[in-house]
Amino acid sequence: MRLYSWNVNGWRAACRKGLRDWVDNAKPDLLCIQESKADPTTMRPEESRLDGYSSCWAVAQRPGYSGVATFSKPADCPARPGLGIQRFDAEGRVVITDCGDFDLYNVYFPNGKKDRERLAFKLDFYAAFLEHVNHRVATGRPVIFCGDVNTAHRPIDLARPKENQHISGFLPEERACLDLWEQHGWVDSFRHFHPDEVRYSWWSQRTDARSRDIGWRLDYFWVHQSLLPRLRDAGIATEVMGSDHCPVWLEIH
């Protein structure tokens, strides 16, 4: 089973740039989209669909902002939007899919660059999300979560760590949240298979950074340690264009 996650920086824009052709070639079993910036109720049915997939969308109250969508090849996978916390769900940041014997969380974590208030919101989201998924696991339900985490965890995960140590996305308090995930039994699947590989999943569009590979690894699949025996591989599809992010993927038995 191959799962993909991709911040497309606008669903309509990504579709114009060949997203459907990429899906036809990659054939993901589940596809998690972040930053959809779209509401399926305002689109023609064919605009919001992928042939052969069922979908569930989380839509922000603010039009053209945030948003996630999960597309499932097994059409009977139940899915629902939101964490049940209004201040976060108003921004359309989570879809939860029942994949049979585990839950898949598609998450667009907040960006903290705007100001200290948004940074505090981001850290609050991290804390509330960890509490939520830890509780889910404590009930006996394995969990995988994926998406744009908006933080590079370690110096290997961005091209210029020293220059960005005071920038949101690589602040000590943000990175400490990801450390806490690990302490609670969550595993960064890409690092599990590729501990020393330098790969990025996001590049600034303002500085032609992608052609020079001056990037950040902001997109992840985090897997609860109870699922480790079922993992097969994880990777980053840097060759895929169409957004300032590229897809990341996970193979699980």
PDB file of C-alpha atoms in Angstrom:
ATOM      1  CA  MET A   1       0.000   0.000   0.000  1.00  0.00           C
ATOM      2  CA  ARG A   2       1.547   3.317  -1.045  1.00  0.00           C
ATOM      3  CA  LEU A   3       0.430   6.550   0.593  1.00  0.00           C
ATOM      4  CA  TYR A   4       1.305   9.990  -0.760  1.00  0.00           C
ATOM      5  CA  SER A   5       1.179  13.425   0.838  1.00  0.00           C
ATOM      6  CA  TRP A   6       1.512  16.666  -1.122  1.00  0.00           C
ATOM      7  CA  ASN A   7       1.078  20.336  -0.331  1.00  0.00           C
ATOM      8  CA  VAL A   8      -0.170  21.450  -3.739  1.00  0.00           C
ATOM      9  CA  ASN A   9      -0.391  25.208  -2.981  1.00  0.00           C
ATOM     10  CA  GLY A  10      -3.835  25.390  -4.546  1.00  0.00           C
ATOM     11  CA  TRP A  11      -5.934  22.491  -5.860  1.00  0.00           C
ATOM     12  CA  ARG A  12      -7.075  24.218  -9.038  1.00  0.00           C
ATOM     13  CA  ALA A  13      -3.551  25.417  -9.859  1.00  0.00           C
ATOM     14  CA  ALA A  14      -2.105  21.937  -9.304  1.00  0.00           C
ATOM     15  CA  CYS A  15      -4.736  20.371 -11.551  1.00  0.00           C
ATOM     16  CA  ARG A  16      -3.856  22.849 -14.308  1.00  0.00           C
ATOM     17  CA  LYS A  17      -0.201  21.829 -13.881  1.00  0.00           C
ATOM     18  CA  GLY A  18      -0.826  18.124 -14.393  1.00  0.00           C
ATOM     19  CA  LEU A  19      -1.832  16.694 -11.016  1.00  0.00           C
ATOM     20  CA  ARG A  20      -4.276  14.239 -12.588  1.00  0.00           C
ATOM     21  CA  ASP A  21      -1.640  12.954 -15.017  1.00  0.00           C
ATOM     22  CA  TRP A  22       0.724  12.445 -12.093  1.00  0.00           C
ATOM     23  CA  VAL A  23      -1.962  10.505 -10.176  1.00  0.00           C
ATOM     24  CA  ASP A  24      -2.543   8.287 -13.213  1.00  0.00           C
ATOM     25  CA  ASN A  25       1.177   7.433 -13.250  1.00  0.00           C
ATOM     26  CA  ALA A  26       1.889   7.219  -9.499  1.00  0.00           C
ATOM     27  CA  LYS A  27      -1.343   5.365  -8.659  1.00  0.00           C
ATOM     28  CA  PRO A  28      -1.417   6.181  -4.933  1.00  0.00           C
ATOM     29  CA  ASP A  29      -3.687   4.052  -2.788  1.00  0.00           C
ATOM     30  CA  LEU A  30      -4.319   7.113  -0.658  1.00  0.00           C
ATOM     31  CA  LEU A  31      -3.429  10.699  -1.513  1.00  0.00           C
ATOM     32  CA  CYS A  32      -3.355  13.412   1.143  1.00  0.00           C
ATOM     33  CA  ILE A  33      -3.490  16.969  -0.217  1.00  0.00           C
ATOM     34  CA  GLN A  34      -2.686  20.052   1.843  1.00  0.00           C
ATOM     35  CA  GLU A  35      -3.245  23.742   1.139  1.00  0.00           C
ATOM     36  CA  SER A  36      -6.061  22.920  -1.256  1.00  0.00           C
ATOM     37  CA  LYS A  37      -7.461  26.477  -0.978  1.00  0.00           C
ATOM     38  CA  ALA A  38     -10.708  25.072  -2.349  1.00  0.00           C
ATOM     39  CA  ASP A  39     -14.259  24.144  -1.417  1.00  0.00           C
ATOM     40  CA  PRO A  40     -15.742  21.235  -3.398  1.00  0.00           C
ATOM     41  CA  THR A  41     -19.253  22.663  -2.945  1.00  0.00           C
ATOM     42  CA  THR A  42     -18.278  25.681  -5.057  1.00  0.00           C
ATOM     43  CA  MET A  43     -16.732  23.614  -7.889  1.00  0.00           C
ATOM     44  CA  ARG A  44     -18.218  21.534 -10.651  1.00  0.00           C
ATOM     45  CA  PRO A  45     -18.251  17.848  -9.596  1.00  0.00           C
ATOM     46  CA  GLU A  46     -15.585  16.910 -12.125  1.00  0.00           C
ATOM     47  CA  GLU A  47     -13.260  19.628 -10.774  1.00  0.00           C
ATOM     48  CA  SER A  48     -13.072  18.168  -7.274  1.00  0.00           C
ATOM     49  CA  ARG A  49     -12.962  14.476  -8.214  1.00  0.00           C
ATOM     50  CA  LEU A  50     -10.189  12.061  -9.059  1.00  0.00           C
ATOM     51  CA  ASP A  51     -11.406   9.107 -11.106  1.00  0.00           C
ATOM     52  CA  GLY A  52     -11.480   5.927  -9.056  1.00  0.00           C
ATOM     53  CA  TYR A  53     -11.149   7.682  -5.685  1.00  0.00           C
ATOM     54  CA  SER A  54     -13.496   8.724  -2.937  1.00  0.00           C
ATOM     55  CA  SER A  55     -12.666  11.983  -1.194  1.00  0.00           C
ATOM     56  CA  CYS A  56     -13.126  13.902   2.032  1.00  0.00           C
ATOM     57  CA  TRP A  57     -12.382  17.623   2.260  1.00  0.00           C
ATOM     58  CA  ALA A  58     -11.739  19.899   5.235  1.00  0.00           C
ATOM     59  CA  VAL A  59     -12.526  23.471   4.195  1.00  0.00           C
ATOM     60  CA  ALA A  60     -11.465  26.658   5.970  1.00  0.00           C
ATOM     61  CA  GLN A  61     -14.089  29.225   6.880  1.00  0.00           C
ATOM     62  CA  ARG A  62     -11.944  31.836   5.149  1.00  0.00           C
ATOM     63  CA  PRO A  63     -12.321  31.351   1.370  1.00  0.00           C
ATOM     64  CA  GLY A  64      -9.195  30.414  -0.576  1.00  0.00           C
ATOM     65  CA  TYR A  65      -7.204  29.596   2.558  1.00  0.00           C
ATOM     66  CA  SER A  66      -5.631  26.428   3.985  1.00  0.00           C
ATOM     67  CA  GLY A  67      -7.722  23.285   3.467  1.00  0.00           C
ATOM     68  CA  VAL A  68      -6.905  19.571   3.104  1.00  0.00           C
ATOM     69  CA  ALA A  69      -8.404  16.705   1.125  1.00  0.00           C
ATOM     70  CA  THR A  70      -7.846  12.950   1.269  1.00  0.00           C
ATOM     71  CA  PHE A  71      -8.470  10.730  -1.760  1.00  0.00           C
ATOM     72  CA  SER A  72      -8.880   7.009  -1.084  1.00  0.00           C
ATOM     73  CA  LYS A  73      -8.627   4.229  -3.657  1.00  0.00           C
ATOM     74  CA  PRO A  74     -10.599   1.800  -1.473  1.00  0.00           C
ATOM     75  CA  ALA A  75     -13.835   3.728  -1.942  1.00  0.00           C
ATOM     76  CA  ASP A  76     -15.326   2.459   1.308  1.00  0.00           C
ATOM     77  CA  CYS A  77     -12.761   4.084   3.628  1.00  0.00           C
ATOM     78  CA  PRO A  78     -14.754   6.204   6.103  1.00  0.00           C
ATOM     79  CA  ALA A  79     -13.299   9.696   6.585  1.00  0.00           C
ATOM     80  CA  ARG A  80     -14.176  12.796   8.538  1.00  0.00           C
ATOM     81  CA  PRO A  81     -12.796  16.345   8.778  1.00  0.00           C
ATOM     82  CA  GLY A  82     -11.502  18.036  11.918  1.00  0.00           C
ATOM     83  CA  LEU A  83     -10.102  17.317  15.363  1.00  0.00           C
ATOM     84  CA  GLY A  84     -13.229  18.476  17.160  1.00  0.00           C
ATOM     85  CA  ILE A  85     -11.481  21.668  18.331  1.00  0.00           C
ATOM     86  CA  GLN A  86     -13.240  24.670  16.791  1.00  0.00           C
ATOM     87  CA  ARG A  87     -10.355  27.156  16.751  1.00  0.00           C
ATOM     88  CA  PHE A  88      -8.314  24.714  14.669  1.00  0.00           C
ATOM     89  CA  ASP A  89     -11.121  23.139  12.647  1.00  0.00           C
ATOM     90  CA  ALA A  90     -12.207  26.600  11.442  1.00  0.00           C
ATOM     91  CA  GLU A  91      -9.027  26.617   9.346  1.00  0.00           C
ATOM     92  CA  GLY A  92      -9.691  23.253   7.667  1.00  0.00           C
ATOM     93  CA  ARG A  93      -6.471  21.542   8.687  1.00  0.00           C
ATOM     94  CA  VAL A  94      -7.289  17.864   9.324  1.00  0.00           C
ATOM     95  CA  VAL A  95      -8.989  14.901   7.648  1.00  0.00           C
ATOM     96  CA  ILE A  96      -9.006  11.536   9.454  1.00  0.00           C
ATOM     97  CA  THR A  97      -9.431   8.362   7.377  1.00  0.00           C
ATOM     98  CA  ASP A  98     -10.229   4.888   8.730  1.00  0.00           C
ATOM     99  CA  CYS A  99      -7.880   2.615   6.771  1.00  0.00           C
ATOM    100  CA  GLY A 100      -9.139  -0.592   8.309  1.00  0.00           C
ATOM    101  CA  ASP A 101      -6.594  -1.400  10.993  1.00  0.00           C
ATOM    102  CA  PHE A 102      -5.074   2.089  11.385  1.00  0.00           C
ATOM    103  CA  ASP A 103      -6.145   5.714  11.141  1.00  0.00           C
ATOM    104  CA  LEU A 104      -4.503   8.094   8.684  1.00  0.00           C
ATOM    105  CA  TYR A 105      -4.421  11.777   9.649  1.00  0.00           C
ATOM    106  CA  ASN A 106      -3.911  14.233   6.795  1.00  0.00           C
ATOM    107  CA  VAL A 107      -2.722  17.452   8.430  1.00  0.00           C
ATOM    108  CA  TYR A 108      -1.740  20.924   7.297  1.00  0.00           C
ATOM    109  CA  PHE A 109       0.094  22.256  10.342  1.00  0.00           C
ATOM    110  CA  PRO A 110       0.023  26.045  10.820  1.00  0.00           C
ATOM    111  CA  ASN A 111       2.760  28.381   9.649  1.00  0.00           C
ATOM    112  CA  GLY A 112       4.225  30.603  12.370  1.00  0.00           C
ATOM    113  CA  LYS A 113       6.104  33.163  10.284  1.00  0.00           C
ATOM    114  CA  LYS A 114       3.521  35.955  10.296  1.00  0.00           C
ATOM    115  CA  ASP A 115       3.931  37.101  13.916  1.00  0.00           C
ATOM    116  CA  ARG A 116       4.224  35.880  17.500  1.00  0.00           C
ATOM    117  CA  GLU A 117       0.478  35.331  17.711  1.00  0.00           C
ATOM    118  CA  ARG A 118       0.529  32.884  14.812  1.00  0.00           C
ATOM    119  CA  LEU A 119       3.597  31.179  16.251  1.00  0.00           C
ATOM    120  CA  ALA A 120       1.695  30.669  19.507  1.00  0.00           C
ATOM    121  CA  PHE A 121      -1.249  29.282  17.512  1.00  0.00           C
ATOM    122  CA  LYS A 122       1.104  26.875  15.747  1.00  0.00           C
ATOM    123  CA  LEU A 123       2.594  25.640  19.027  1.00  0.00           C
ATOM    124  CA  ASP A 124      -0.890  25.256  20.522  1.00  0.00           C
ATOM    125  CA  PHE A 125      -1.895  23.187  17.496  1.00  0.00           C
ATOM    126  CA  TYR A 126       1.170  20.953  17.914  1.00  0.00           C
ATOM    127  CA  ALA A 127       0.313  20.346  21.572  1.00  0.00           C
ATOM    128  CA  ALA A 128      -3.387  19.675  20.969  1.00  0.00           C
ATOM    129  CA  PHE A 129      -2.648  17.377  18.044  1.00  0.00           C
ATOM    130  CA  LEU A 130      -0.125  15.310  20.007  1.00  0.00           C
ATOM    131  CA  GLU A 131      -2.595  14.919  22.860  1.00  0.00           C
ATOM    132  CA  HIS A 132      -5.276  13.823  20.388  1.00  0.00           C
ATOM    133  CA  VAL A 133      -3.233  11.171  18.563  1.00  0.00           C
ATOM    134  CA  ASN A 134      -1.651   9.895  21.782  1.00  0.00           C
ATOM    135  CA  HIS A 135      -5.136   9.372  23.186  1.00  0.00           C
ATOM    136  CA  ARG A 136      -6.167   7.568  20.011  1.00  0.00           C
ATOM    137  CA  VAL A 137      -3.190   5.220  20.276  1.00  0.00           C
ATOM    138  CA  ALA A 138      -3.899   4.642  23.982  1.00  0.00           C
ATOM    139  CA  THR A 139      -7.312   3.243  23.007  1.00  0.00           C
ATOM    140  CA  GLY A 140      -5.522   0.604  20.924  1.00  0.00           C
ATOM    141  CA  ARG A 141      -5.844   2.285  17.530  1.00  0.00           C
ATOM    142  CA  PRO A 142      -2.584   2.598  15.491  1.00  0.00           C
ATOM    143  CA  VAL A 143      -2.099   5.957  13.776  1.00  0.00           C
ATOM    144  CA  ILE A 144      -0.115   7.410  10.885  1.00  0.00           C
ATOM    145  CA  PHE A 145      -0.106  11.147  10.334  1.00  0.00           C
ATOM    146  CA  CYS A 146       1.276  13.016   7.374  1.00  0.00           C
ATOM    147  CA  GLY A 147       1.379  16.435   5.808  1.00  0.00           C
ATOM    148  CA  ASP A 148       3.129  19.762   5.753  1.00  0.00           C
ATOM    149  CA  VAL A 149       4.476  20.086   9.300  1.00  0.00           C
ATOM    150  CA  ASN A 150       5.951  23.541   8.563  1.00  0.00           C
ATOM    151  CA  THR A 151       9.065  22.758  10.610  1.00  0.00           C
ATOM    152  CA  ALA A 152      12.424  21.290   9.612  1.00  0.00           C
ATOM    153  CA  HIS A 153      13.378  19.006  12.472  1.00  0.00           C
ATOM    154  CA  ARG A 154      17.175  18.909  12.381  1.00  0.00           C
ATOM    155  CA  PRO A 155      20.027  20.771  10.622  1.00  0.00           C
ATOM    156  CA  ILE A 156      20.176  18.040   7.978  1.00  0.00           C
ATOM    157  CA  ASP A 157      16.599  18.935   7.030  1.00  0.00           C
ATOM    158  CA  LEU A 158      17.352  22.345   5.533  1.00  0.00           C
ATOM    159  CA  ALA A 159      20.091  23.739   3.350  1.00  0.00           C
ATOM    160  CA  ARG A 160      21.045  26.694   5.555  1.00  0.00           C
ATOM    161  CA  PRO A 161      20.392  25.894   9.213  1.00  0.00           C
ATOM    162  CA  LYS A 162      22.640  28.582  10.699  1.00  0.00           C
ATOM    163  CA  GLU A 163      21.032  31.363   8.690  1.00  0.00           C
ATOM    164  CA  ASN A 164      17.516  30.198   9.639  1.00  0.00           C
ATOM    165  CA  GLN A 165      17.848  29.366  13.323  1.00  0.00           C
ATOM    166  CA  HIS A 166      15.839  32.485  14.258  1.00  0.00           C
ATOM    167  CA  ILE A 167      13.179  31.970  11.564  1.00  0.00           C
ATOM    168  CA  SER A 168       9.866  30.225  12.204  1.00  0.00           C
ATOM    169  CA  GLY A 169      10.142  26.787  10.683  1.00  0.00           C
ATOM    170  CA  PHE A 170      13.450  26.110  12.440  1.00  0.00           C
ATOM    171  CA  LEU A 171      13.012  27.748  15.838  1.00  0.00           C
ATOM    172  CA  PRO A 172      14.168  25.773  18.894  1.00  0.00           C
ATOM    173  CA  GLU A 173      10.656  25.730  20.365  1.00  0.00           C
ATOM    174  CA  GLU A 174       9.201  24.353  17.135  1.00  0.00           C
ATOM    175  CA  ARG A 175      11.865  21.687  16.784  1.00  0.00           C
ATOM    176  CA  ALA A 176      11.354  20.741  20.443  1.00  0.00           C
ATOM    177  CA  CYS A 177       7.758  19.825  19.598  1.00  0.00           C
ATOM    178  CA  LEU A 178       9.003  17.308  17.033  1.00  0.00           C
ATOM    179  CA  ASP A 179      11.480  15.993  19.613  1.00  0.00           C
ATOM    180  CA  LEU A 180       8.491  15.443  21.887  1.00  0.00           C
ATOM    181  CA  TRP A 181       6.726  13.455  19.179  1.00  0.00           C
ATOM    182  CA  GLU A 182       9.704  11.104  19.082  1.00  0.00           C
ATOM    183  CA  GLN A 183       9.715  10.805  22.856  1.00  0.00           C
ATOM    184  CA  HIS A 184       6.072   9.696  22.698  1.00  0.00           C
ATOM    185  CA  GLY A 185       6.830   6.898  20.240  1.00  0.00           C
ATOM    186  CA  TRP A 186       6.303   8.601  16.891  1.00  0.00           C
ATOM    187  CA  VAL A 187       8.777   7.818  14.105  1.00  0.00           C
ATOM    188  CA  ASP A 188       9.767  10.032  11.179  1.00  0.00           C
ATOM    189  CA  SER A 189       9.472   7.375   8.484  1.00  0.00           C
ATOM    190  CA  PHE A 190      11.860   9.008   6.002  1.00  0.00           C
ATOM    191  CA  ARG A 191      14.635   9.243   8.605  1.00  0.00           C
ATOM    192  CA  HIS A 192      13.868   5.682   9.728  1.00  0.00           C
ATOM    193  CA  PHE A 193      14.908   4.426   6.288  1.00  0.00           C
ATOM    194  CA  HIS A 194      17.310   7.199   5.268  1.00  0.00           C
ATOM    195  CA  PRO A 195      19.056   8.499   8.421  1.00  0.00           C
ATOM    196  CA  ASP A 196      21.763  10.478   6.627  1.00  0.00           C
ATOM    197  CA  GLU A 197      20.197  11.374   3.279  1.00  0.00           C
ATOM    198  CA  VAL A 198      19.938  15.072   2.423  1.00  0.00           C
ATOM    199  CA  ARG A 199      16.601  15.601   0.687  1.00  0.00           C
ATOM    200  CA  TYR A 200      14.147  18.487   0.727  1.00  0.00           C
ATOM    201  CA  SER A 201      10.428  18.807   0.002  1.00  0.00           C
ATOM    202  CA  TRP A 202       9.947  22.611  -0.196  1.00  0.00           C
ATOM    203  CA  TRP A 203      11.807  25.406  -1.969  1.00  0.00           C
ATOM    204  CA  SER A 204      11.161  29.135  -1.944  1.00  0.00           C
ATOM    205  CA  GLN A 205       9.684  30.374  -5.214  1.00  0.00           C
ATOM    206  CA  ARG A 206      11.099  33.859  -4.720  1.00  0.00           C
ATOM    207  CA  THR A 207      14.770  32.978  -5.055  1.00  0.00           C
ATOM    208  CA  ASP A 208      14.814  30.238  -7.712  1.00  0.00           C
ATOM    209  CA  ALA A 209      15.793  27.958  -4.843  1.00  0.00           C
ATOM    210  CA  ARG A 210      14.566  24.724  -6.394  1.00  0.00           C
ATOM    211  CA  SER A 211      16.989  24.768  -9.308  1.00  0.00           C
ATOM    212  CA  ARG A 212      19.804  25.263  -6.777  1.00  0.00           C
ATOM    213  CA  ASP A 213      18.282  22.790  -4.298  1.00  0.00           C
ATOM    214  CA  ILE A 214      18.299  25.338  -1.459  1.00  0.00           C
ATOM    215  CA  GLY A 215      15.371  23.741   0.331  1.00  0.00           C
ATOM    216  CA  TRP A 216      13.709  22.537   3.512  1.00  0.00           C
ATOM    217  CA  ARG A 217      12.226  19.157   4.446  1.00  0.00           C
ATOM    218  CA  LEU A 218       8.840  20.226   5.782  1.00  0.00           C
ATOM    219  CA  ASP A 219       6.654  17.295   4.670  1.00  0.00           C
ATOM    220  CA  TYR A 220       6.546  14.042   6.611  1.00  0.00           C
ATOM    221  CA  PHE A 221       4.911  10.714   7.319  1.00  0.00           C
ATOM    222  CA  TRP A 222       5.026  10.082  11.070  1.00  0.00           C
ATOM    223  CA  VAL A 223       4.184   6.547  12.137  1.00  0.00           C
ATOM    224  CA  HIS A 224       3.482   5.232  15.605  1.00  0.00           C
ATOM    225  CA  GLN A 225       6.200   2.798  16.637  1.00  0.00           C
ATOM    226  CA  SER A 226       3.677  -0.047  16.891  1.00  0.00           C
ATOM    227  CA  LEU A 227       3.422   0.023  13.082  1.00  0.00           C
ATOM    228  CA  LEU A 228       7.175  -0.141  12.375  1.00  0.00           C
ATOM    229  CA  PRO A 229       7.202  -3.874  11.479  1.00  0.00           C
ATOM    230  CA  ARG A 230       4.778  -3.121   8.643  1.00  0.00           C
ATOM    231  CA  LEU A 231       6.793  -0.329   7.019  1.00  0.00           C
ATOM    232  CA  ARG A 232       8.483  -1.100   3.712  1.00  0.00           C
ATOM    233  CA  ASP A 233      10.003   2.206   2.570  1.00  0.00           C
ATOM    234  CA  ALA A 234       9.553   5.977   2.519  1.00  0.00           C
ATOM    235  CA  GLY A 235      10.719   8.639   0.131  1.00  0.00           C
ATOM    236  CA  ILE A 236      10.498  12.113  -1.345  1.00  0.00           C
ATOM    237  CA  ALA A 237       9.435  12.559  -4.978  1.00  0.00           C
ATOM    238  CA  THR A 238      11.632  15.571  -5.742  1.00  0.00           C
ATOM    239  CA  GLU A 239      11.177  15.088  -9.484  1.00  0.00           C
ATOM    240  CA  VAL A 240       7.453  15.952  -9.310  1.00  0.00           C
ATOM    241  CA  MET A 241       6.695  19.567 -10.202  1.00  0.00           C
ATOM    242  CA  GLY A 242       3.523  21.626  -9.923  1.00  0.00           C
ATOM    243  CA  SER A 243       3.938  23.235  -6.482  1.00  0.00           C
ATOM    244  CA  ASP A 244       6.591  24.790  -4.258  1.00  0.00           C
ATOM    245  CA  HIS A 245       6.417  21.458  -2.379  1.00  0.00           C
ATOM    246  CA  CYS A 246       6.912  17.992  -3.831  1.00  0.00           C
ATOM    247  CA  PRO A 247       5.096  14.810  -2.759  1.00  0.00           C
ATOM    248  CA  VAL A 248       6.385  12.513  -0.039  1.00  0.00           C
ATOM    249  CA  TRP A 249       5.385   8.861   0.230  1.00  0.00           C
ATOM    250  CA  LEU A 250       5.210   5.838   2.495  1.00  0.00           C
ATOM    251  CA  GLU A 251       4.899   2.142   1.679  1.00  0.00           C
ATOM    252  CA  ILE A 252       3.247  -0.027   4.321  1.00  0.00           C
ATOM    253  CA  HIS A 253       2.237  -3.685   4.272  1.00  0.00           C
TER     254      HIS A 253
END
